[in-house]
Coordinates of C-alpha atoms and ligand atoms in Angstrom, one line a residue:
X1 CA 5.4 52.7 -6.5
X2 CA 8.5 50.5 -6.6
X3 CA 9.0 47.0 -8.0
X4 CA 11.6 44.5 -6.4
X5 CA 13.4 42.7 -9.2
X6 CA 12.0 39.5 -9.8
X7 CA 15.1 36.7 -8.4
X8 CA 17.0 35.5 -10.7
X9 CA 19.7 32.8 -8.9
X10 CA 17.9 30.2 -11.7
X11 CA 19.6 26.5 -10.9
X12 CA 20.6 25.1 -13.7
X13 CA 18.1 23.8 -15.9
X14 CA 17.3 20.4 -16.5
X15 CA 14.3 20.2 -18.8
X16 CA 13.7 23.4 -21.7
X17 CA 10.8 25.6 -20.6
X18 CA 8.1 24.5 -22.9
X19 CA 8.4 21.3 -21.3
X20 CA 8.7 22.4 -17.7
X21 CA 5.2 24.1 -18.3
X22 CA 3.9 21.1 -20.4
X23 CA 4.4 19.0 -17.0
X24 CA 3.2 22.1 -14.7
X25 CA -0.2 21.9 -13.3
X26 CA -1.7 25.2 -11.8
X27 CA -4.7 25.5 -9.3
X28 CA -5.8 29.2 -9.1
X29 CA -8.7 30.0 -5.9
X30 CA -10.6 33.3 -6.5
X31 CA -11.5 35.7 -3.5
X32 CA -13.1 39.1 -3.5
X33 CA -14.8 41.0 -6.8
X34 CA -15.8 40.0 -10.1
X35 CA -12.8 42.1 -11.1
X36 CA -10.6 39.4 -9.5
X37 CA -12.8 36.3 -11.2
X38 CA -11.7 37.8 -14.8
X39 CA -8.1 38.4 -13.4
X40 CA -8.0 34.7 -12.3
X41 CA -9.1 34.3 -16.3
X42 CA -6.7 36.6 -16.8
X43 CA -3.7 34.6 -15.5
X44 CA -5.0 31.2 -16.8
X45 CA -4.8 32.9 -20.1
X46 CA -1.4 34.3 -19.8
X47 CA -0.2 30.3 -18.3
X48 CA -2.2 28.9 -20.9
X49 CA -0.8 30.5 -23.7
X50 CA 2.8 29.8 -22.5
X51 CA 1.8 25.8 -22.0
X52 CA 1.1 25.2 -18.4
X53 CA -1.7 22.8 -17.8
X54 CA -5.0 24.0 -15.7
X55 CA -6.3 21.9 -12.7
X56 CA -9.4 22.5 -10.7
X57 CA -7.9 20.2 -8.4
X58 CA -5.4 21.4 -5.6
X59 CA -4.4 17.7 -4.6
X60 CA -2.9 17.5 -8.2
X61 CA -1.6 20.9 -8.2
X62 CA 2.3 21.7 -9.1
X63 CA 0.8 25.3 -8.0
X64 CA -1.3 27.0 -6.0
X65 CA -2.1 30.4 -6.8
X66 CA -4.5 32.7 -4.5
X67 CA -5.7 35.4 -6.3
X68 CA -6.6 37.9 -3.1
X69 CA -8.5 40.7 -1.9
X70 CA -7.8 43.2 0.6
X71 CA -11.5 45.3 1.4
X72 CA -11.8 44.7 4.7
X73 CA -9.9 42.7 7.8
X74 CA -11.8 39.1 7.7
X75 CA -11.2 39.5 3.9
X76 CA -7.3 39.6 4.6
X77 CA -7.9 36.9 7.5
X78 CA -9.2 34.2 5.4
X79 CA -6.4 34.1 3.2
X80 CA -4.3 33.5 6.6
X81 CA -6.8 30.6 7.1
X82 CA -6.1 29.0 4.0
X83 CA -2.4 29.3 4.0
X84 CA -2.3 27.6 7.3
X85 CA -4.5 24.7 5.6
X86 CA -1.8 24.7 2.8
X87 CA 1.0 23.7 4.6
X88 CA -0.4 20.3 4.3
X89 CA -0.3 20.3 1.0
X90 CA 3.5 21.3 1.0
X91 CA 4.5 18.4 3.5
X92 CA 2.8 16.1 0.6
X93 CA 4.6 17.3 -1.7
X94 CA 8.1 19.8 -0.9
X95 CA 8.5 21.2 -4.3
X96 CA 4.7 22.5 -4.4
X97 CA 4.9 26.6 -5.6
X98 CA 2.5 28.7 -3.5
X99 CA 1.7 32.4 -5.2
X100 CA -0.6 35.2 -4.1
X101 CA -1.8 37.0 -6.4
X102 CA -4.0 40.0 -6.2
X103 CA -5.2 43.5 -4.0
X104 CA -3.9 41.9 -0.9
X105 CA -0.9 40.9 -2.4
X106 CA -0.3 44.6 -3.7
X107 CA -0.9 46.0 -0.1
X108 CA 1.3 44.0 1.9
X109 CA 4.0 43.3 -1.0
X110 CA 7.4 41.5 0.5
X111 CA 5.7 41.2 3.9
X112 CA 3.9 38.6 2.0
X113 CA 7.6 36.7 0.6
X114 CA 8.1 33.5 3.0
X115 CA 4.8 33.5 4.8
X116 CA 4.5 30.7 6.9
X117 CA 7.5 29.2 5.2
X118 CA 5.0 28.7 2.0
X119 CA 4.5 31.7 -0.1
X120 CA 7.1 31.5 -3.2
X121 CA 5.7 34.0 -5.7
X122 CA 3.8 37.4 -5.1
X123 CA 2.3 39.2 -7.9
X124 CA 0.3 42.5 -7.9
X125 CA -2.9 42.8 -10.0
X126 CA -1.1 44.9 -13.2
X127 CA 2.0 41.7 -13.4
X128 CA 0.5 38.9 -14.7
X129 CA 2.0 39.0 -17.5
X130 CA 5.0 37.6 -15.5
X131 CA 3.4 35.5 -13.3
X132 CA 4.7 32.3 -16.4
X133 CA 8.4 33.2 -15.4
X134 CA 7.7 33.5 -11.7
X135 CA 6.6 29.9 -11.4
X136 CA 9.5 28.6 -13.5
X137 CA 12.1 30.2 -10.7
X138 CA 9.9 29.3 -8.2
X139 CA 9.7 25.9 -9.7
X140 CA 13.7 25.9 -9.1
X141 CA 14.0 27.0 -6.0
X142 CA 13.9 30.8 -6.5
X143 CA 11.5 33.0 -4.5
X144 CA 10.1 36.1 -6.8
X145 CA 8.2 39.0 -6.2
X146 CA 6.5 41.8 -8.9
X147 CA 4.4 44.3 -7.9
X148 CA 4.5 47.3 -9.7
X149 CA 1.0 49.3 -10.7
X150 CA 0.9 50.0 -14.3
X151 CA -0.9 53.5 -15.6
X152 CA -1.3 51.7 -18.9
X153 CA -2.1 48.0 -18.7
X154 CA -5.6 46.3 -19.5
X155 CA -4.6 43.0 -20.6
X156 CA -6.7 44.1 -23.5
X157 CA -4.6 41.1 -26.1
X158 CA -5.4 38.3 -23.2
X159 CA -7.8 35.8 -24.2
X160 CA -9.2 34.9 -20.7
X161 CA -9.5 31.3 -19.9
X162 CA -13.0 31.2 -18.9
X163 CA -14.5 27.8 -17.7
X164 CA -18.1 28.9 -16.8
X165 CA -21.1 28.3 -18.4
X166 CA -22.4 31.0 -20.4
X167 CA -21.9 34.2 -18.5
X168 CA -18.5 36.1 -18.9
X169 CA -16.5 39.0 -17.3
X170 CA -14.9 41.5 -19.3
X171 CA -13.3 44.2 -17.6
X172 CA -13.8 47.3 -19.7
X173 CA -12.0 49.7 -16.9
X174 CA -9.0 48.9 -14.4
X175 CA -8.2 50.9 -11.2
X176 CA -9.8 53.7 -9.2
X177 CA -9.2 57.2 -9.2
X178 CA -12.2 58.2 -7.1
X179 CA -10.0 57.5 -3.2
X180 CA -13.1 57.1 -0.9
X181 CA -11.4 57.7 2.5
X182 CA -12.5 54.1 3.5
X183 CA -11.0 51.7 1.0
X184 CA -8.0 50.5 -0.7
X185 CA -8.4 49.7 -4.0
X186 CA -7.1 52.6 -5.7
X187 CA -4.2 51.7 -3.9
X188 CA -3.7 48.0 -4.4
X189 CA -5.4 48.4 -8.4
X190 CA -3.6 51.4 -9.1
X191 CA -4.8 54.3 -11.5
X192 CA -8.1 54.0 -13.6
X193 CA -7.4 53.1 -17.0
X194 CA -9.7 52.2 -19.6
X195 CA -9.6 49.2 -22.0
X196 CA -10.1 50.1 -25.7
X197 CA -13.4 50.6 -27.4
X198 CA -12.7 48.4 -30.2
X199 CA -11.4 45.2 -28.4
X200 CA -14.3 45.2 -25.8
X201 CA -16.9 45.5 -28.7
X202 CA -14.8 43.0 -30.6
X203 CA -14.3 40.5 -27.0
X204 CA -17.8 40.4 -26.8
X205 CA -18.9 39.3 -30.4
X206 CA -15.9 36.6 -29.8
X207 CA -18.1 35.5 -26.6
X208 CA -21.6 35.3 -28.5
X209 CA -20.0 33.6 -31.6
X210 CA -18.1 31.0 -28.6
X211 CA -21.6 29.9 -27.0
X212 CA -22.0 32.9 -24.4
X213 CA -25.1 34.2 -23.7
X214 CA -24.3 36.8 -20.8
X215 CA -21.6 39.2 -20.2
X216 CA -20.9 42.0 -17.4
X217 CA -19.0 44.8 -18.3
X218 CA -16.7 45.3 -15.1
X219 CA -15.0 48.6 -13.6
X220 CA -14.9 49.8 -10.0
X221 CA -16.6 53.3 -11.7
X222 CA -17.8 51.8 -15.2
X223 CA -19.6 55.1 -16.0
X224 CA -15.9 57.1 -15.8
X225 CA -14.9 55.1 -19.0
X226 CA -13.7 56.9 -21.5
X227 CA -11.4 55.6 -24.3
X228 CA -9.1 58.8 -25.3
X229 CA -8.5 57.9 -28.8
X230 CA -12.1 56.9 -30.1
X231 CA -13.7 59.4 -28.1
X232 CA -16.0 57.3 -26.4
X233 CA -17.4 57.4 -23.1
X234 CA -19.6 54.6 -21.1
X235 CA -23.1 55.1 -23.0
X236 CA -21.7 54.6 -26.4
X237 CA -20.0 51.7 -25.5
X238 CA -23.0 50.4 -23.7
X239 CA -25.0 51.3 -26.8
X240 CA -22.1 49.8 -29.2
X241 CA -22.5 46.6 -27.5
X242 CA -26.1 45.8 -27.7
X243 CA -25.8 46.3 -31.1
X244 CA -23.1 44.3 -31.6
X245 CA -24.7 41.3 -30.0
X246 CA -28.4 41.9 -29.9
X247 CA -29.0 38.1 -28.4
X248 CA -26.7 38.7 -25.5
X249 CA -27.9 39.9 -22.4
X250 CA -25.7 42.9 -21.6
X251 CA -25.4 43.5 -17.2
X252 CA -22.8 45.6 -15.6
X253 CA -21.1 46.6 -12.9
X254 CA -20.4 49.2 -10.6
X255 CA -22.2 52.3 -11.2
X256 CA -21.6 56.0 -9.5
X257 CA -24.0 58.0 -8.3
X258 CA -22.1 61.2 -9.3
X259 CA -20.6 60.0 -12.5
X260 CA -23.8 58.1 -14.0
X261 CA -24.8 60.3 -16.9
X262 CA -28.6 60.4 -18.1
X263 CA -27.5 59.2 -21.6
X264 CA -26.7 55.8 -19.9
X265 CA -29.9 55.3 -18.5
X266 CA -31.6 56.3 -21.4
X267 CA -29.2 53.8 -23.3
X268 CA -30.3 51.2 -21.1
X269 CA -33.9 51.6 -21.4
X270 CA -33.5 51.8 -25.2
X271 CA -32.3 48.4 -25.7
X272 CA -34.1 45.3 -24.5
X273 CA -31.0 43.1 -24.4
X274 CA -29.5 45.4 -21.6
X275 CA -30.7 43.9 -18.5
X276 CA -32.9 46.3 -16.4
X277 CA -30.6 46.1 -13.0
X278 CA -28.5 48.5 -12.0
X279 CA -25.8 48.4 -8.7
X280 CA -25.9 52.0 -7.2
X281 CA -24.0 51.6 -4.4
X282 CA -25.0 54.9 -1.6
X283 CA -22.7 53.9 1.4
X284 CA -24.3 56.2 4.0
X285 CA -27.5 57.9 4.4
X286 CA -25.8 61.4 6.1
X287 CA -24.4 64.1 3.4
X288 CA -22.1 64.5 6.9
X289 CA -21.2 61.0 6.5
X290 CA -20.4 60.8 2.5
X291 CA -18.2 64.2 2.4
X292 CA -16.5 62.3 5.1
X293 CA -16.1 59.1 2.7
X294 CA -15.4 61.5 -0.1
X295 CA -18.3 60.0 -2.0
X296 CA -18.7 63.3 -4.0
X297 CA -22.6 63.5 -3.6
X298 CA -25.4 64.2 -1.6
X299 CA -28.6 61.8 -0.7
X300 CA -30.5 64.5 -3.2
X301 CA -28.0 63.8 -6.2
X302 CA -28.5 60.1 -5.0
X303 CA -32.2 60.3 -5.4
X304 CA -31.9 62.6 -8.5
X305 CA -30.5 59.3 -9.8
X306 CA -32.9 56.3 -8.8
X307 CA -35.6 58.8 -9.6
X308 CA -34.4 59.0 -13.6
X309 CA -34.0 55.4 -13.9
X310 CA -37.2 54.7 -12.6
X311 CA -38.2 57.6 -14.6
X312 CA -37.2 55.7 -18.1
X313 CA -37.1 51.9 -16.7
X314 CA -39.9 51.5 -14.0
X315 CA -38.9 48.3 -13.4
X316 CA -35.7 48.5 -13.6
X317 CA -34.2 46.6 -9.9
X318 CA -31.9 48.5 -8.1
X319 CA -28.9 46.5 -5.5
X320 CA -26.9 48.7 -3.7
X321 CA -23.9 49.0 -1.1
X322 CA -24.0 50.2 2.2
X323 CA -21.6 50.9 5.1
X324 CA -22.3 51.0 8.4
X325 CA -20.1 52.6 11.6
X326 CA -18.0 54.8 9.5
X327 CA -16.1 56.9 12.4
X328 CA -18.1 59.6 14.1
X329 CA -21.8 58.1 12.5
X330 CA -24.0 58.9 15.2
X331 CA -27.2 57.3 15.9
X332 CA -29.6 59.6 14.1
X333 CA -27.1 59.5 10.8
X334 CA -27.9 55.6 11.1
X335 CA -31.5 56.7 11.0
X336 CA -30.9 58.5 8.0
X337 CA -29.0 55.9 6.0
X338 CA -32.2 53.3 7.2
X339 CA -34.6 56.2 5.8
X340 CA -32.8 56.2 2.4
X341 CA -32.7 52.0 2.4
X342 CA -37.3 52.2 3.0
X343 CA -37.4 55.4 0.3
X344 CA -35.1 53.5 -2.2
X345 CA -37.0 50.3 -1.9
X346 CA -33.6 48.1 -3.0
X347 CA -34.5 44.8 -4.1
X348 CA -31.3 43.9 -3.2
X349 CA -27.9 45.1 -0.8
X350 CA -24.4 44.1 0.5
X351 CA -24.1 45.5 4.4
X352 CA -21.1 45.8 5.6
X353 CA -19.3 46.7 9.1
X354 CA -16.6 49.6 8.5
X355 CA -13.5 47.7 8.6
X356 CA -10.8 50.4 9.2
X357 CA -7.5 49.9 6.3
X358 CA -4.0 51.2 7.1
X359 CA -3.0 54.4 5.1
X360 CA -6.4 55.3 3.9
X361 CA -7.9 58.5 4.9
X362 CA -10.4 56.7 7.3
X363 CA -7.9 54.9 8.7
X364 CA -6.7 58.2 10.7
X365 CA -10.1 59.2 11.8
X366 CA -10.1 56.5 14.1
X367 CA -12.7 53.6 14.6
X368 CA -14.7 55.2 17.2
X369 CA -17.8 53.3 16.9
X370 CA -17.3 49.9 19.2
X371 CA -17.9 47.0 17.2
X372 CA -21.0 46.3 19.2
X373 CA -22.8 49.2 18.1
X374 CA -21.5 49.0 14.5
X375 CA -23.0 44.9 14.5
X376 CA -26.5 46.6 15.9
X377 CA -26.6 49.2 13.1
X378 CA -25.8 46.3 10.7
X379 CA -27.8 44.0 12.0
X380 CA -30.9 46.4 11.6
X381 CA -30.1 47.7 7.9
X382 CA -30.4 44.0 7.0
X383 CA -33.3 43.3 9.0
X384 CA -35.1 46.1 7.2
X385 CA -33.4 45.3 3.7
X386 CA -34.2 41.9 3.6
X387 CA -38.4 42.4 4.9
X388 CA -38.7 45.2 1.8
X389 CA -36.9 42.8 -1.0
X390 CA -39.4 40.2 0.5
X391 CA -42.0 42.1 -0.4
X392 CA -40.5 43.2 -3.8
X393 CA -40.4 39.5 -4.9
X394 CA -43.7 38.6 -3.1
X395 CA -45.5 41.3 -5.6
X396 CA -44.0 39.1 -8.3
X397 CA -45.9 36.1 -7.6
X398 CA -48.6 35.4 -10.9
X399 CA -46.0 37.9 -13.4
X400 CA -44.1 35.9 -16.0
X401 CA -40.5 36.7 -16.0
X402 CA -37.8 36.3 -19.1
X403 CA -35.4 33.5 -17.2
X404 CA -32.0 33.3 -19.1
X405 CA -31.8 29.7 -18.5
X406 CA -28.5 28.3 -16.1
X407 CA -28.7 24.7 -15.7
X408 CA -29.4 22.3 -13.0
X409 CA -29.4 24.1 -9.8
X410 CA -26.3 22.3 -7.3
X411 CA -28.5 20.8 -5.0
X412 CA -31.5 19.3 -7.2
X413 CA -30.8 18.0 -11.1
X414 CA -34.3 18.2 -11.8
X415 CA -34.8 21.7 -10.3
X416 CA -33.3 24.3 -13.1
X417 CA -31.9 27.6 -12.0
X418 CA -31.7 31.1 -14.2
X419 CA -31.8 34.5 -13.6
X420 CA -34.3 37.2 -14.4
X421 CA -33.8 40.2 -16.8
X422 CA -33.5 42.3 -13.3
X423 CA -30.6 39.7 -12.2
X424 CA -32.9 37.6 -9.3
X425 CA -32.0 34.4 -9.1
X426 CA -35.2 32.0 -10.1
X427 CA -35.8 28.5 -9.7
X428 CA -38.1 25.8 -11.4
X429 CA -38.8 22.0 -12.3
X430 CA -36.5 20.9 -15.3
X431 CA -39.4 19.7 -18.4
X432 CA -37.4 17.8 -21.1
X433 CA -40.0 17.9 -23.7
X434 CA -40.2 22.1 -23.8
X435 CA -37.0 21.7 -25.9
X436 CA -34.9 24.5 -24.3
X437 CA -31.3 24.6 -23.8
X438 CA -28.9 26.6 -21.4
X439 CA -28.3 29.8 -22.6
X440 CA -31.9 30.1 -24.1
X441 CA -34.4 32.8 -22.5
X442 CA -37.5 31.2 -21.5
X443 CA -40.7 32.7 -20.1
X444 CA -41.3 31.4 -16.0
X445 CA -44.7 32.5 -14.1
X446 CA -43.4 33.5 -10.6
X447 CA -45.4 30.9 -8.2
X448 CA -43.1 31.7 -4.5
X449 CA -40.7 33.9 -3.9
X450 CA -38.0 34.5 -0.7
X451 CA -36.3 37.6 -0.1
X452 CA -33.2 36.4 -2.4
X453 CA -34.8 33.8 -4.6
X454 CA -37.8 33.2 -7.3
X455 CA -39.1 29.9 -8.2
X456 CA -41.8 29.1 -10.4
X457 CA -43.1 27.1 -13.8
X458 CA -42.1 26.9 -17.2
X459 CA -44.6 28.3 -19.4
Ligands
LIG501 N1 -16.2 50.4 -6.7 C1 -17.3 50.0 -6.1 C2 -17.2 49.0 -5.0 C3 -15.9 48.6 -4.5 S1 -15.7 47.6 -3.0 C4 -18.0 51.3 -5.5 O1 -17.5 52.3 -5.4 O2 -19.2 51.1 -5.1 C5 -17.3 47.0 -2.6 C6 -17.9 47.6 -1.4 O3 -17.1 47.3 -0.3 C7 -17.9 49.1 -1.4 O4 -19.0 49.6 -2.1 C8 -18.1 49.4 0.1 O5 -19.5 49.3 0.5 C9 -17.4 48.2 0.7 N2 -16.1 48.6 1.4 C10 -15.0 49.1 0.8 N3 -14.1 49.4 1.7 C11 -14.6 49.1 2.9 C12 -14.2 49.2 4.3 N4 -13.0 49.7 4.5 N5 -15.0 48.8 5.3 C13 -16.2 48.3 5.0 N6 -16.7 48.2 3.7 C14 -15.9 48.6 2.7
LIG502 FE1 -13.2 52.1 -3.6 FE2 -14.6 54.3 -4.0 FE3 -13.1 53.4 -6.0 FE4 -15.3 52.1 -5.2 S1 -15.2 54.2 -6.1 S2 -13.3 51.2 -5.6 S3 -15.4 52.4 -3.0 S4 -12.4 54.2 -4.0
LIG503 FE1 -11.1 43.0 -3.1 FE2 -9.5 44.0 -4.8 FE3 -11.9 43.5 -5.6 S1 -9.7 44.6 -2.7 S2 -13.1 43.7 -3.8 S3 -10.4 42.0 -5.0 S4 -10.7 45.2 -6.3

């Protein structure tokens, strides 16, 4: 990896930097993961801390940031969207800084410098640190780029800026070594590295103490963490955690069906403040199919998996990931991946097309399958998907659930919005006089469900 030196032809300055950021406001919009929600935290932190003033406006912004993803094509495309709408912004106001940040930025790297006359500062995911100096030469009329991958760097001393409610990110794990032959993030996020032990425990006691009642533990491959000089791998940090905060609910996010170890489902079922959800994402139904994504298991190893954590948590729900029209999938291996979706019975799952992604593995396989057959294939996991999480939910109907309570929903004040301890989404009628507040867990009776959504009373 190579990193272009950040420009330095500075104009002269006419106000010190403290004040320069003092009068700097910065906008930052999120696209993609989770992973890039924290990193968004993750920059406001770093700006924060070196004086620049936050904006949730973009009218008022001194700075628009775009903290990108790269997955797939229509992911790349809507950031060409948006920076077509931004030019309108810049003939407002001619001195506006425009930055992308992020896995798309890290792909396409100076290709990215000058687009559409607008973008001033590109900064790869493991650079943030510079992202304060960036704007301050952008700010004078320099153009700047930094995109080196880091084998080190977790941000690990950031405090995040977080503005939500009472759920927070933490990224325990940055990178992926695992190079399915499909995607691009251990390209564009580098090589895995985990955060240490000792700050995550220690972040998320910070949380609980700050008014946070939910965090997610983030990584591309959470069960491969392992921190080196503690000796501690995901299951003991898992465990570490729930006992460090015993009121918070615990979630995370993503698992691997090769890599996830019995002792972290039988963590999970030990400890009622670790929600009972897990994301097991399978990708294809055909063992053909997987070798050829170099998933590293088999449907057995797959089903070895759900079977243990139904085995120790039979009601624990399960959300997965699949692909659909991966090269050479024929129509029977289809079958097969629709045979694995009705034997898993997910209550939830993200479908996706297979997008092809220069200078992955994939990407020289071709893209055989036409886009019309790959929409059918899609079209028919999602059919089926969404009929059997239906009928998850509609079994619910008449169970109380433990609702970790939100706030008023965005469309209704009165109607209140939570999630379950197995992560669905729940609605029901705001009562005054029960005396709960967000952030408190409160007991709802299920009284209608969809195939996404709960609602239901207050008990
Ligand atoms: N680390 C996680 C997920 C990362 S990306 C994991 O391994 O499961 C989220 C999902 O996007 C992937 O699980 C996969 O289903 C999908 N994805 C990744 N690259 C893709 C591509 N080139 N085309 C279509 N879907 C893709
Ligand atoms: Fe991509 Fe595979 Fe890593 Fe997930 S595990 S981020 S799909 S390379
Ligand atoms: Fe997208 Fe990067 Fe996340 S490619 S999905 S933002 S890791």
């Amino acid at each position: 990896m190579f990193d272009l030196p950040v420009l330095t032809e500075v104009k002269p300055k006419q106000k010190s930097s403290q004040i320069l950021a003092e009068t700097t406001k910065v906008y930052i919009e999120t696209y993609g993961c989770q992973m890039n929600v924290n990193d968004s935290e993750i920059v406001g932190g770093v700006l924060q801390a070196q004086g620049f003033v936050a904006t949730h406006k973009p009218d008022d912004a001194d700075v628009i940031l775009l903290n990108t993803c790269a997955i797939r094509d229509n992911a790349e495309r809507k950031i060409y969207d948006r920076l077509n709408h931004l030019k309108y912004y810049k003939k407002r106001n001619s001195h506006l800084v425009v930055g992308l940040l992020g896995c798309m930025a890290e792909r396409l790297r100076t290709q990215l410098l000058g687009e559409k006359n607008l973008v001033d500062i590109v900064v790869g995911p493991d650079e943030y640190r510079k992202v304060p100096q960036l704007i301050e030469s952008a700010l004078h009329g320099s153009r700047g780029i930094a995109i080196k991958l880091s084998k080190v760097e977790t941000y690990d001393d950031i405090e995040p800026l977080r503005t939500e409610g009472i759920s927070a990110w933490i990224s325990i794990t940055r990178g992926c070594d695992k190079f399915c032959t499909y995607c691009v993030v251990p390209f564009t996020r580098g090589r895995e590295r985990s955060r240490p032990f000792t700050s995550i425990v220690d972040e998320a006691k910070r949380l609980y103490d700050s008014g946070f009642r939910e965090i997610t533990l983030l990584g591309q491959n959470v069960d491969s963490y392992f921190d080196k000089d503690d000796n501690k791998n995901f299951a003991d940090l898992l465990r570490a955690t729930a006992i460090a905060v015993p009121k918070m609910r615990i979630r995370y996010t993503t698992s691997h069906p090769q890599d996830m170890s019995d002792a972290v489902i039988e963590t999970m079922g030990e400890f009622d403040n670790i929600s009972k959800f897990i994301h097991l994402p399978f990708q294809a139904g055909s063992n053909r199919i997987l070798e050829l994504m170099n998933r590293t298991y088999t449907i057995d190893r797959y089903m070895n998996r759900i079977h243990k954590i139904k085995e120790v948590m039979p009601n624990c729900a399960l959300s997965t990931d699949i692909i659909s029209g991966f090269p050479t999938e024929t129509e029977e291996e289809h079958q097969e991946t629709l045979n694995v979706v009705r034997e898993v019975r997910f209550d939830g799952a993200f479908m996706f097309k297979y997008s092809p992604r220069e200078n992955t593995k994939a990407w020289k396989m071709g893209d055989d399958i036409s886009d019309e057959v790959k929409t059918r294939r899609l079209n028919e996991i999602i059919e089926l998907q969404y009929s059997i999480a239906k009928e998850i939910n509609e079994t619910l109907v008449g169970t109380t659930e433990k609702v970790l309570v939100e706030g008023p929903s965005k469309r209704d004040a009165s109607i209140w919005i939570g999630r379950t301890d197995t992560n669905k989404v729940t609605f029901f009628p705001h009562i005054d006089t029960k005396g709960y507040v967000i952030g408190d867990i409160v007991d709802v009776t299920i009284t209608k469900t969809t195939s996404t959504t709960l609602n239901g009373e207050i008990n």
